[in-house]
C-alpha positions as a printed Julia matrix, in Angstrom:
153×3 Matrix{Float64}:
 111.4   127.09   84.04
 114.76  128.13   85.52
 118.48  128.29   84.89
 119.99  125.16   83.35
 123.34  124.43   85.03
 124.16  121.13   83.33
 122.77  118.74   80.73
 123.82  115.07   80.52
 122.59  112.19   78.42
 123.17  108.65   77.26
 121.46  106.58   74.58
 118.22  106.3    76.62
 117.96  109.24   79.02
 118.51  113.0    79.03
 118.77  115.01   82.24
 119.17  118.66   83.17
 120.17  120.22   86.48
 117.73  123.12   86.91
 117.21  125.21   90.06
 118.39  122.52   92.48
 116.5   119.67   90.81
 117.32  117.16   88.1
 114.74  116.78   85.35
 114.97  113.43   83.54
 113.29  112.46   80.27
 113.41  109.27   78.23
 114.75  110.28   74.81
 112.59  108.08   72.59
 109.38  108.45   74.58
 106.54  110.14   72.69
 104.86  111.17   75.93
 105.92  114.4    77.58
 106.77  112.66   80.86
 109.48  114.32   82.95
 110.76  112.81   86.18
 112.02  115.16   88.88
 114.69  114.4    91.46
 114.72  114.7    94.35
 111.09  113.66   94.51
 110.49  116.06   97.38
 110.38  119.45   95.65
 110.57  121.2    99.03
 113.92  119.59   99.83
 116.23  122.03  101.56
 119.31  120.5    99.93
 119.5   121.29   96.2
 121.16  119.08   93.61
 124.23  120.81   92.15
 125.69  118.2    89.77
 124.56  115.07   87.95
 125.66  112.33   85.59
 123.91  109.48   83.79
 125.46  106.05   83.34
 123.42  103.11   82.11
 120.1   103.28   83.95
 121.6   105.2    86.86
 121.17  108.86   87.66
 124.1   109.93   89.83
 123.59  113.19   91.69
 125.55  115.38   94.07
 123.69  117.62   96.48
 124.89  120.97   97.84
 126.38  119.22  100.89
 128.52  116.99   98.68
 126.49  113.83   99.23
 126.48  111.34   96.36
 123.13  109.77   95.44
 122.52  106.86   93.08
 119.04  106.37   91.61
 117.85  103.59   89.35
 115.82  105.69   86.92
 113.58  102.94   85.58
 112.43  101.9    89.07
 112.5   105.38   90.66
 114.49  103.82   93.48
 117.43  105.01   95.53
 120.24  102.49   95.18
 122.74  104.09   97.54
 123.79  107.32   99.16
 127.34  108.16  100.18
 128.69  111.03  102.24
 132.46  111.43  102.26
 134.64  113.17  104.8
 135.02  116.04  102.29
 132.12  117.09  100.05
 132.1   115.59   96.54
 131.92  118.18   93.76
 132.37  116.17   90.53
 131.68  112.63   89.33
 132.92  110.7    86.31
 131.1   107.34   86.06
 132.05  104.44   83.84
 129.64  103.48   81.05
 127.49  101.19   83.22
 127.69  103.22   86.44
 129.29  100.39   88.41
 132.3   102.56   89.22
 132.72  106.3    89.44
 135.64  108.64   89.94
 134.72  111.31   92.49
 136.51  114.59   93.09
 136.09  116.22   96.48
 136.32  119.9    97.36
 140.04  119.56   98.16
 140.79  118.35   94.6
 141.49  114.76   95.63
 140.18  111.9    93.51
 138.6   108.66   94.64
 137.31  105.52   92.97
 133.84  104.85   94.34
 132.15  101.46   94.15
 128.38  101.8    94.75
 128.0    98.05   95.25
 129.99   97.91   98.49
 130.14  101.67   99.25
 133.96  101.82   99.17
 136.12  104.8    98.23
 139.72  104.21   97.17
 142.12  107.14   97.04
 143.51  107.88   93.55
 147.15  109.05   93.89
 148.51  111.94   91.82
 144.98  112.99   90.87
 144.97  116.46   89.35
 142.58  118.93   90.99
 142.09  120.36   87.48
 140.68  117.09   86.11
 137.84  117.88   83.74
 137.15  114.44   82.26
 137.76  110.74   82.82
 137.83  108.19   80.02
 137.07  104.56   80.87
 138.44  101.68   78.81
 135.57   99.61   77.39
 137.56   96.37   77.15
 139.31   96.65   80.52
 136.94   97.93   83.26
 139.9    98.42   85.63
 141.59  101.0    83.37
 140.79  104.72   83.21
 142.49  107.94   82.13
 142.09  111.31   83.86
 142.35  114.44   81.73
 143.11  117.99   82.75
 144.15  121.02   80.66
 147.8   119.96   80.48
 148.09  116.18   80.76
 146.51  112.76   80.79
 147.16  110.27   83.58
 146.51  106.52   83.23
 145.35  104.38   86.17
 144.79  100.67   86.61
 142.59   99.65   89.59
């Protein structure tokens, strides 16, 4: 099968980044149906990171391009290429907003609806998690090994 680099899941979907592809499976589906992304297995640009939020599969390819797929419809929702390659993503629960970290360690708030990226000041390049407030969708907390930082956008 290959080397598993990352596994992500939510209450409906499970996904694994394996050998440059993302394999997605519906958790409570009795059929052994696995969806593969990108759909073109011969793609020269492998997928290196992924996240699941709601019905969205959010992927980063080896060039740092962000890709949003609506899993249920097997449809690309948006693609975004930043000035610097994106290396990590931290989506909110529904996938309507995502914190992106680029290869310089800077953080950005990405909105897939209008394709905007807002710079997040004082973002730690060591951020390893982002917590989103469920009651206030404008509030999130970044976490690194030493501190937590609260933001309101």
